[in-house]
Amino acid sequence: MTDDASCDFLVKIVIIGDSGVGKTNLMTRFTKNEFLGDSKSTIGVEFARHLITLPNNKKVLAQIWDTAGQERFRALGPNFYRGAKGSICVYNITNLDSFNNVERWITEFNKHAESNPMSILLGNKCDLEDMRAVTTAQGTSFAEKNNMLFMETSAKQSTNVTSAFESLLIRITDNM
Ligand code: GDP
Ligand code: MG
């Protein structure tokens, strides 16, 4: 169990993006260092908590909300976003549709979240370079235009996952 009293900040972040891009696996890689593979059986898990000491020594209890599969039905209500200080907005580098939908996700997030929220855009499944459908430049350019951080990640190979969460949490807590 994590102890709320031992942290400097409690930060709610949400993970958004199309179904199948790897949101649940990014969360479990970050919080438990596990890759579940097909995570459909975890439907119903609403959020995970993870206590982390950032490179700047701030202790942060991250409360990370996952969509638990409702994204297929566009049924994420305002409660999902309420109080969120940041988002992890994910697409799959092998799926152009998932990248094209990022705009919709981030607009929805900005509408419902705390004022002045921070977001990071993640191009996940970067281990599947042979099947790439979205260039790194496309990701960078979208992120710059929308004032987001950007990284390519692999939940499978554990590439950039911790640094992605940490970068977002540093950005958020710098403004708290
Ligand atoms: P979600 O619907 O966005 O929560 O996506 P999941 O985390 O359930 O992952 C969907 C599928 O993509 C699963 O079959 C995972 O095994 C796979 N997957 C997730 N992340 C990666 C990754 O980084 N690389 C590869 N190759 N597959 C991944
Ligand atoms: Mg999921």
PDB file of C-alpha atoms and ligand atoms in Angstrom:
ATOM      1  CA  MET A   1       0.000   0.000   0.000  1.00  0.00           C
ATOM      2  CA  THR A   2       1.108   3.508  -0.707  1.00  0.00           C
ATOM      3  CA  ASP A   3       0.987   6.074   2.039  1.00  0.00           C
ATOM      4  CA  ASP A   4      -0.653   9.339   0.971  1.00  0.00           C
ATOM      5  CA  ALA A   5       1.031  11.231   3.805  1.00  0.00           C
ATOM      6  CA  SER A   6       4.517  10.464   2.533  1.00  0.00           C
ATOM      7  CA  CYS A   7       4.101  12.215  -0.803  1.00  0.00           C
ATOM      8  CA  ASP A   8       4.451  15.871  -1.770  1.00  0.00           C
ATOM      9  CA  PHE A   9       1.830  15.760  -4.518  1.00  0.00           C
ATOM     10  CA  LEU A  10      -1.223  13.729  -5.425  1.00  0.00           C
ATOM     11  CA  VAL A  11      -1.731  13.908  -9.162  1.00  0.00           C
ATOM     12  CA  LYS A  12      -4.568  12.439 -11.212  1.00  0.00           C
ATOM     13  CA  ILE A  13      -3.723  11.648 -14.798  1.00  0.00           C
ATOM     14  CA  VAL A  14      -5.828   9.895 -17.409  1.00  0.00           C
ATOM     15  CA  ILE A  15      -4.722   7.620 -20.243  1.00  0.00           C
ATOM     16  CA  ILE A  16      -6.697   8.237 -23.413  1.00  0.00           C
ATOM     17  CA  GLY A  17      -6.637   7.076 -27.013  1.00  0.00           C
ATOM     18  CA  ASP A  18      -8.267   4.490 -29.230  1.00  0.00           C
ATOM     19  CA  SER A  19      -8.891   0.932 -28.142  1.00  0.00           C
ATOM     20  CA  GLY A  20      -5.915  -1.368 -28.728  1.00  0.00           C
ATOM     21  CA  VAL A  21      -3.149   1.279 -28.793  1.00  0.00           C
ATOM     22  CA  GLY A  22      -1.610  -0.101 -25.581  1.00  0.00           C
ATOM     23  CA  LYS A  23      -2.982   2.152 -22.815  1.00  0.00           C
ATOM     24  CA  THR A  24      -3.500  -0.588 -20.247  1.00  0.00           C
ATOM     25  CA  ASN A  25      -0.102  -2.115 -20.940  1.00  0.00           C
ATOM     26  CA  LEU A  26       1.623   1.269 -20.606  1.00  0.00           C
ATOM     27  CA  MET A  27      -0.026   1.660 -17.204  1.00  0.00           C
ATOM     28  CA  THR A  28       0.925  -1.799 -15.972  1.00  0.00           C
ATOM     29  CA  ARG A  29       4.461  -1.410 -17.341  1.00  0.00           C
ATOM     30  CA  PHE A  30       4.822   1.838 -15.386  1.00  0.00           C
ATOM     31  CA  THR A  31       3.133   0.775 -12.145  1.00  0.00           C
ATOM     32  CA  LYS A  32       4.110  -2.916 -11.939  1.00  0.00           C
ATOM     33  CA  ASN A  33       6.770  -3.378 -14.607  1.00  0.00           C
ATOM     34  CA  GLU A  34       4.501  -5.958 -16.229  1.00  0.00           C
ATOM     35  CA  PHE A  35       3.435  -6.538 -19.813  1.00  0.00           C
ATOM     36  CA  LEU A  36       0.053  -8.252 -19.814  1.00  0.00           C
ATOM     37  CA  GLY A  37      -0.256  -8.643 -23.538  1.00  0.00           C
ATOM     38  CA  ASP A  38      -3.936  -8.903 -24.294  1.00  0.00           C
ATOM     39  CA  SER A  39      -5.506  -7.049 -21.392  1.00  0.00           C
ATOM     40  CA  LYS A  40      -9.201  -7.436 -22.143  1.00  0.00           C
ATOM     41  CA  SER A  41      -9.568  -9.546 -19.014  1.00  0.00           C
ATOM     42  CA  THR A  42      -8.665  -6.524 -16.902  1.00  0.00           C
ATOM     43  CA  ILE A  43     -11.797  -4.610 -17.886  1.00  0.00           C
ATOM     44  CA  GLY A  44     -13.210  -3.081 -14.747  1.00  0.00           C
ATOM     45  CA  VAL A  45      -9.931  -1.856 -13.291  1.00  0.00           C
ATOM     46  CA  GLU A  46     -10.476   1.859 -13.005  1.00  0.00           C
ATOM     47  CA  PHE A  47      -7.218   3.260 -11.766  1.00  0.00           C
ATOM     48  CA  ALA A  48      -3.809   2.411 -10.398  1.00  0.00           C
ATOM     49  CA  ARG A  49      -1.775   4.358  -7.883  1.00  0.00           C
ATOM     50  CA  HIS A  50       1.960   4.619  -8.055  1.00  0.00           C
ATOM     51  CA  LEU A  51       4.292   6.423  -5.694  1.00  0.00           C
ATOM     52  CA  ILE A  52       7.331   7.723  -7.491  1.00  0.00           C
ATOM     53  CA  THR A  53      10.274   9.906  -6.583  1.00  0.00           C
ATOM     54  CA  LEU A  54      11.024  12.114  -9.575  1.00  0.00           C
ATOM     55  CA  PRO A  55      14.563  12.966 -10.685  1.00  0.00           C
ATOM     56  CA  ASN A  56      13.984  16.382  -9.058  1.00  0.00           C
ATOM     57  CA  ASN A  57      13.349  14.540  -5.743  1.00  0.00           C
ATOM     58  CA  LYS A  58       9.674  15.406  -5.550  1.00  0.00           C
ATOM     59  CA  LYS A  59       7.588  12.508  -4.235  1.00  0.00           C
ATOM     60  CA  VAL A  60       4.450  12.105  -6.270  1.00  0.00           C
ATOM     61  CA  LEU A  61       1.530   9.769  -5.788  1.00  0.00           C
ATOM     62  CA  ALA A  62       0.203   9.349  -9.319  1.00  0.00           C
ATOM     63  CA  GLN A  63      -3.381   8.235  -9.613  1.00  0.00           C
ATOM     64  CA  ILE A  64      -3.656   6.913 -13.135  1.00  0.00           C
ATOM     65  CA  TRP A  65      -7.086   6.370 -14.665  1.00  0.00           C
ATOM     66  CA  ASP A  66      -7.443   3.869 -17.458  1.00  0.00           C
ATOM     67  CA  THR A  67     -10.476   3.687 -19.714  1.00  0.00           C
ATOM     68  CA  ALA A  68     -11.334   0.035 -18.958  1.00  0.00           C
ATOM     69  CA  GLY A  69     -12.577  -0.551 -22.479  1.00  0.00           C
ATOM     70  CA  GLN A  70     -15.337   2.076 -22.646  1.00  0.00           C
ATOM     71  CA  GLU A  71     -13.392   3.950 -25.342  1.00  0.00           C
ATOM     72  CA  ARG A  72     -15.032   1.685 -27.914  1.00  0.00           C
ATOM     73  CA  PHE A  73     -18.355   3.244 -27.072  1.00  0.00           C
ATOM     74  CA  ARG A  74     -17.168   6.834 -26.540  1.00  0.00           C
ATOM     75  CA  ALA A  75     -18.752   6.610 -23.129  1.00  0.00           C
ATOM     76  CA  LEU A  76     -16.133   8.347 -21.019  1.00  0.00           C
ATOM     77  CA  GLY A  77     -18.142  10.823 -19.015  1.00  0.00           C
ATOM     78  CA  PRO A  78     -16.986  14.005 -17.263  1.00  0.00           C
ATOM     79  CA  ASN A  79     -16.268  11.978 -14.096  1.00  0.00           C
ATOM     80  CA  PHE A  80     -13.439  10.220 -15.844  1.00  0.00           C
ATOM     81  CA  TYR A  81     -11.699  13.527 -16.565  1.00  0.00           C
ATOM     82  CA  ARG A  82     -12.729  15.505 -13.480  1.00  0.00           C
ATOM     83  CA  GLY A  83      -9.755  16.780 -11.501  1.00  0.00           C
ATOM     84  CA  ALA A  84      -7.192  15.418 -13.945  1.00  0.00           C
ATOM     85  CA  LYS A  85      -4.030  17.497 -14.111  1.00  0.00           C
ATOM     86  CA  GLY A  86      -2.664  15.724 -17.141  1.00  0.00           C
ATOM     87  CA  SER A  87      -3.221  13.189 -19.850  1.00  0.00           C
ATOM     88  CA  ILE A  88      -1.236  10.512 -21.578  1.00  0.00           C
ATOM     89  CA  CYS A  89      -2.644  10.521 -25.071  1.00  0.00           C
ATOM     90  CA  VAL A  90      -1.676   7.361 -26.923  1.00  0.00           C
ATOM     91  CA  TYR A  91      -1.691   6.223 -30.538  1.00  0.00           C
ATOM     92  CA  ASN A  92      -0.167   3.147 -32.158  1.00  0.00           C
ATOM     93  CA  ILE A  93       2.632   3.950 -34.645  1.00  0.00           C
ATOM     94  CA  THR A  94       1.395   1.115 -36.884  1.00  0.00           C
ATOM     95  CA  ASN A  95      -2.180   2.455 -37.044  1.00  0.00           C
ATOM     96  CA  LEU A  96      -2.803   5.756 -38.833  1.00  0.00           C
ATOM     97  CA  ASP A  97      -6.441   5.946 -37.715  1.00  0.00           C
ATOM     98  CA  SER A  98      -5.358   5.901 -34.086  1.00  0.00           C
ATOM     99  CA  PHE A  99      -3.084   8.891 -34.814  1.00  0.00           C
ATOM    100  CA  ASN A 100      -5.807  10.767 -36.687  1.00  0.00           C
ATOM    101  CA  ASN A 101      -8.118  10.306 -33.680  1.00  0.00           C
ATOM    102  CA  VAL A 102      -5.655  11.906 -31.265  1.00  0.00           C
ATOM    103  CA  GLU A 103      -7.053  15.354 -32.032  1.00  0.00           C
ATOM    104  CA  ARG A 104     -10.518  14.276 -30.912  1.00  0.00           C
ATOM    105  CA  TRP A 105      -9.176  12.731 -27.706  1.00  0.00           C
ATOM    106  CA  ILE A 106      -7.132  15.750 -26.705  1.00  0.00           C
ATOM    107  CA  THR A 107      -9.988  18.155 -27.447  1.00  0.00           C
ATOM    108  CA  GLU A 108     -12.274  16.088 -25.244  1.00  0.00           C
ATOM    109  CA  PHE A 109      -9.676  16.002 -22.484  1.00  0.00           C
ATOM    110  CA  ASN A 110      -9.027  19.754 -22.583  1.00  0.00           C
ATOM    111  CA  LYS A 111     -12.748  20.405 -22.385  1.00  0.00           C
ATOM    112  CA  HIS A 112     -13.255  18.400 -19.186  1.00  0.00           C
ATOM    113  CA  ALA A 113      -9.971  18.488 -17.249  1.00  0.00           C
ATOM    114  CA  GLU A 114      -8.572  21.003 -14.761  1.00  0.00           C
ATOM    115  CA  SER A 115      -7.713  24.382 -16.180  1.00  0.00           C
ATOM    116  CA  ASN A 116      -4.317  24.511 -17.861  1.00  0.00           C
ATOM    117  CA  PRO A 117      -3.707  20.752 -18.005  1.00  0.00           C
ATOM    118  CA  MET A 118      -0.512  19.180 -19.338  1.00  0.00           C
ATOM    119  CA  SER A 119      -0.396  16.328 -21.804  1.00  0.00           C
ATOM    120  CA  ILE A 120       2.122  14.009 -23.372  1.00  0.00           C
ATOM    121  CA  LEU A 121       1.563  12.377 -26.748  1.00  0.00           C
ATOM    122  CA  LEU A 122       2.873   8.818 -27.006  1.00  0.00           C
ATOM    123  CA  GLY A 123       3.439   6.892 -30.212  1.00  0.00           C
ATOM    124  CA  ASN A 124       3.331   3.392 -28.733  1.00  0.00           C
ATOM    125  CA  LYS A 125       4.460   0.027 -30.185  1.00  0.00           C
ATOM    126  CA  CYS A 126       7.711   1.521 -31.469  1.00  0.00           C
ATOM    127  CA  ASP A 127       9.113  -2.037 -31.369  1.00  0.00           C
ATOM    128  CA  LEU A 128       7.065  -2.681 -34.540  1.00  0.00           C
ATOM    129  CA  GLU A 129       9.260  -0.495 -36.766  1.00  0.00           C
ATOM    130  CA  ASP A 130       8.604  -2.705 -39.839  1.00  0.00           C
ATOM    131  CA  MET A 131       4.897  -1.938 -39.678  1.00  0.00           C
ATOM    132  CA  ARG A 132       5.219   1.789 -38.958  1.00  0.00           C
ATOM    133  CA  ALA A 133       2.425   3.915 -40.470  1.00  0.00           C
ATOM    134  CA  VAL A 134       3.044   7.205 -38.633  1.00  0.00           C
ATOM    135  CA  THR A 135       6.428   8.945 -38.885  1.00  0.00           C
ATOM    136  CA  THR A 136       8.198  10.351 -35.850  1.00  0.00           C
ATOM    137  CA  ALA A 137       8.003  13.773 -37.523  1.00  0.00           C
ATOM    138  CA  GLN A 138       4.203  13.560 -37.692  1.00  0.00           C
ATOM    139  CA  GLY A 139       4.074  12.863 -33.964  1.00  0.00           C
ATOM    140  CA  THR A 140       6.521  15.636 -33.093  1.00  0.00           C
ATOM    141  CA  SER A 141       4.699  18.141 -35.231  1.00  0.00           C
ATOM    142  CA  PHE A 142       1.281  17.410 -33.725  1.00  0.00           C
ATOM    143  CA  ALA A 143       2.705  17.613 -30.207  1.00  0.00           C
ATOM    144  CA  GLU A 144       4.425  20.959 -30.874  1.00  0.00           C
ATOM    145  CA  LYS A 145       1.279  22.504 -32.325  1.00  0.00           C
ATOM    146  CA  ASN A 146      -0.730  21.386 -29.322  1.00  0.00           C
ATOM    147  CA  ASN A 147       1.820  22.232 -26.618  1.00  0.00           C
ATOM    148  CA  MET A 148       2.293  18.605 -25.639  1.00  0.00           C
ATOM    149  CA  LEU A 149       5.359  16.610 -24.759  1.00  0.00           C
ATOM    150  CA  PHE A 150       6.113  13.753 -27.144  1.00  0.00           C
ATOM    151  CA  MET A 151       7.798  10.358 -27.049  1.00  0.00           C
ATOM    152  CA  GLU A 152       7.699   7.055 -28.860  1.00  0.00           C
ATOM    153  CA  THR A 153       7.314   4.121 -26.496  1.00  0.00           C
ATOM    154  CA  SER A 154       7.073   0.367 -26.330  1.00  0.00           C
ATOM    155  CA  ALA A 155       5.114  -1.058 -23.419  1.00  0.00           C
ATOM    156  CA  LYS A 156       6.247  -4.463 -24.661  1.00  0.00           C
ATOM    157  CA  GLN A 157       9.982  -3.749 -24.587  1.00  0.00           C
ATOM    158  CA  SER A 158       9.760  -1.180 -21.813  1.00  0.00           C
ATOM    159  CA  THR A 159      11.155   1.590 -24.010  1.00  0.00           C
ATOM    160  CA  ASN A 160      10.686   5.153 -22.703  1.00  0.00           C
ATOM    161  CA  VAL A 161       7.729   4.211 -20.499  1.00  0.00           C
ATOM    162  CA  THR A 162       9.124   5.431 -17.197  1.00  0.00           C
ATOM    163  CA  SER A 163      10.610   8.548 -18.800  1.00  0.00           C
ATOM    164  CA  ALA A 164       7.260   9.364 -20.405  1.00  0.00           C
ATOM    165  CA  PHE A 165       5.349   9.238 -17.115  1.00  0.00           C
ATOM    166  CA  GLU A 166       8.156  11.047 -15.310  1.00  0.00           C
ATOM    167  CA  SER A 167       8.364  13.847 -17.869  1.00  0.00           C
ATOM    168  CA  LEU A 168       4.644  14.461 -17.599  1.00  0.00           C
ATOM    169  CA  LEU A 169       4.701  14.393 -13.787  1.00  0.00           C
ATOM    170  CA  ILE A 170       7.650  16.812 -13.701  1.00  0.00           C
ATOM    171  CA  ARG A 171       5.797  19.212 -16.005  1.00  0.00           C
ATOM    172  CA  ILE A 172       2.662  18.996 -13.888  1.00  0.00           C
ATOM    173  CA  THR A 173       4.314  19.385 -10.490  1.00  0.00           C
ATOM    174  CA  ASP A 174       6.430  22.311 -11.710  1.00  0.00           C
ATOM    175  CA  ASN A 175       3.150  24.195 -12.001  1.00  0.00           C
ATOM    176  CA  MET A 176       1.687  23.127  -8.637  1.00  0.00           C
TER     177      MET A 176
HETATM  178  P1  GDP B   1      -5.692  -0.592 -24.834  1.00  0.00           P
HETATM  179  O1  GDP B   1      -6.945  -1.099 -25.449  1.00  0.00           O
HETATM  180  O2  GDP B   1      -5.321   0.756 -25.366  1.00  0.00           O
HETATM  181  O3  GDP B   1      -5.700  -0.627 -23.331  1.00  0.00           O
HETATM  182  O4  GDP B   1      -4.496  -1.547 -25.310  1.00  0.00           O
HETATM  183  P2  GDP B   1      -3.855  -2.833 -24.561  1.00  0.00           P
HETATM  184  O5  GDP B   1      -2.878  -2.388 -23.533  1.00  0.00           O
HETATM  185  O6  GDP B   1      -4.933  -3.744 -24.138  1.00  0.00           O
HETATM  186  O7  GDP B   1      -3.022  -3.481 -25.756  1.00  0.00           O
HETATM  187  C1  GDP B   1      -3.678  -3.872 -26.956  1.00  0.00           C
HETATM  188  C2  GDP B   1      -2.838  -4.905 -27.686  1.00  0.00           C
HETATM  189  O8  GDP B   1      -1.614  -4.319 -28.110  1.00  0.00           O
HETATM  190  C3  GDP B   1      -2.467  -6.104 -26.820  1.00  0.00           C
HETATM  191  O9  GDP B   1      -2.555  -7.267 -27.610  1.00  0.00           O
HETATM  192  C4  GDP B   1      -1.014  -5.839 -26.421  1.00  0.00           C
HETATM  193  O10 GDP B   1      -0.317  -7.031 -26.283  1.00  0.00           O
HETATM  194  C5  GDP B   1      -0.503  -5.028 -27.595  1.00  0.00           C
HETATM  195  N1  GDP B   1       0.518  -4.049 -27.197  1.00  0.00           N
HETATM  196  C6  GDP B   1       0.426  -3.096 -26.235  1.00  0.00           C
HETATM  197  N2  GDP B   1       1.551  -2.360 -26.170  1.00  0.00           N
HETATM  198  C7  GDP B   1       2.389  -2.862 -27.099  1.00  0.00           C
HETATM  199  C8  GDP B   1       3.724  -2.531 -27.528  1.00  0.00           C
HETATM  200  O11 GDP B   1       4.373  -1.605 -27.050  1.00  0.00           O
HETATM  201  N3  GDP B   1       4.241  -3.278 -28.571  1.00  0.00           N
HETATM  202  C9  GDP B   1       3.552  -4.301 -29.153  1.00  0.00           C
HETATM  203  N4  GDP B   1       4.156  -4.959 -30.134  1.00  0.00           N
HETATM  204  N5  GDP B   1       2.306  -4.636 -28.769  1.00  0.00           N
HETATM  205  C10 GDP B   1       1.727  -3.934 -27.759  1.00  0.00           C
HETATM  206 MG    MG B   2      -7.227  -1.050 -22.003  1.00  0.00          MG
END
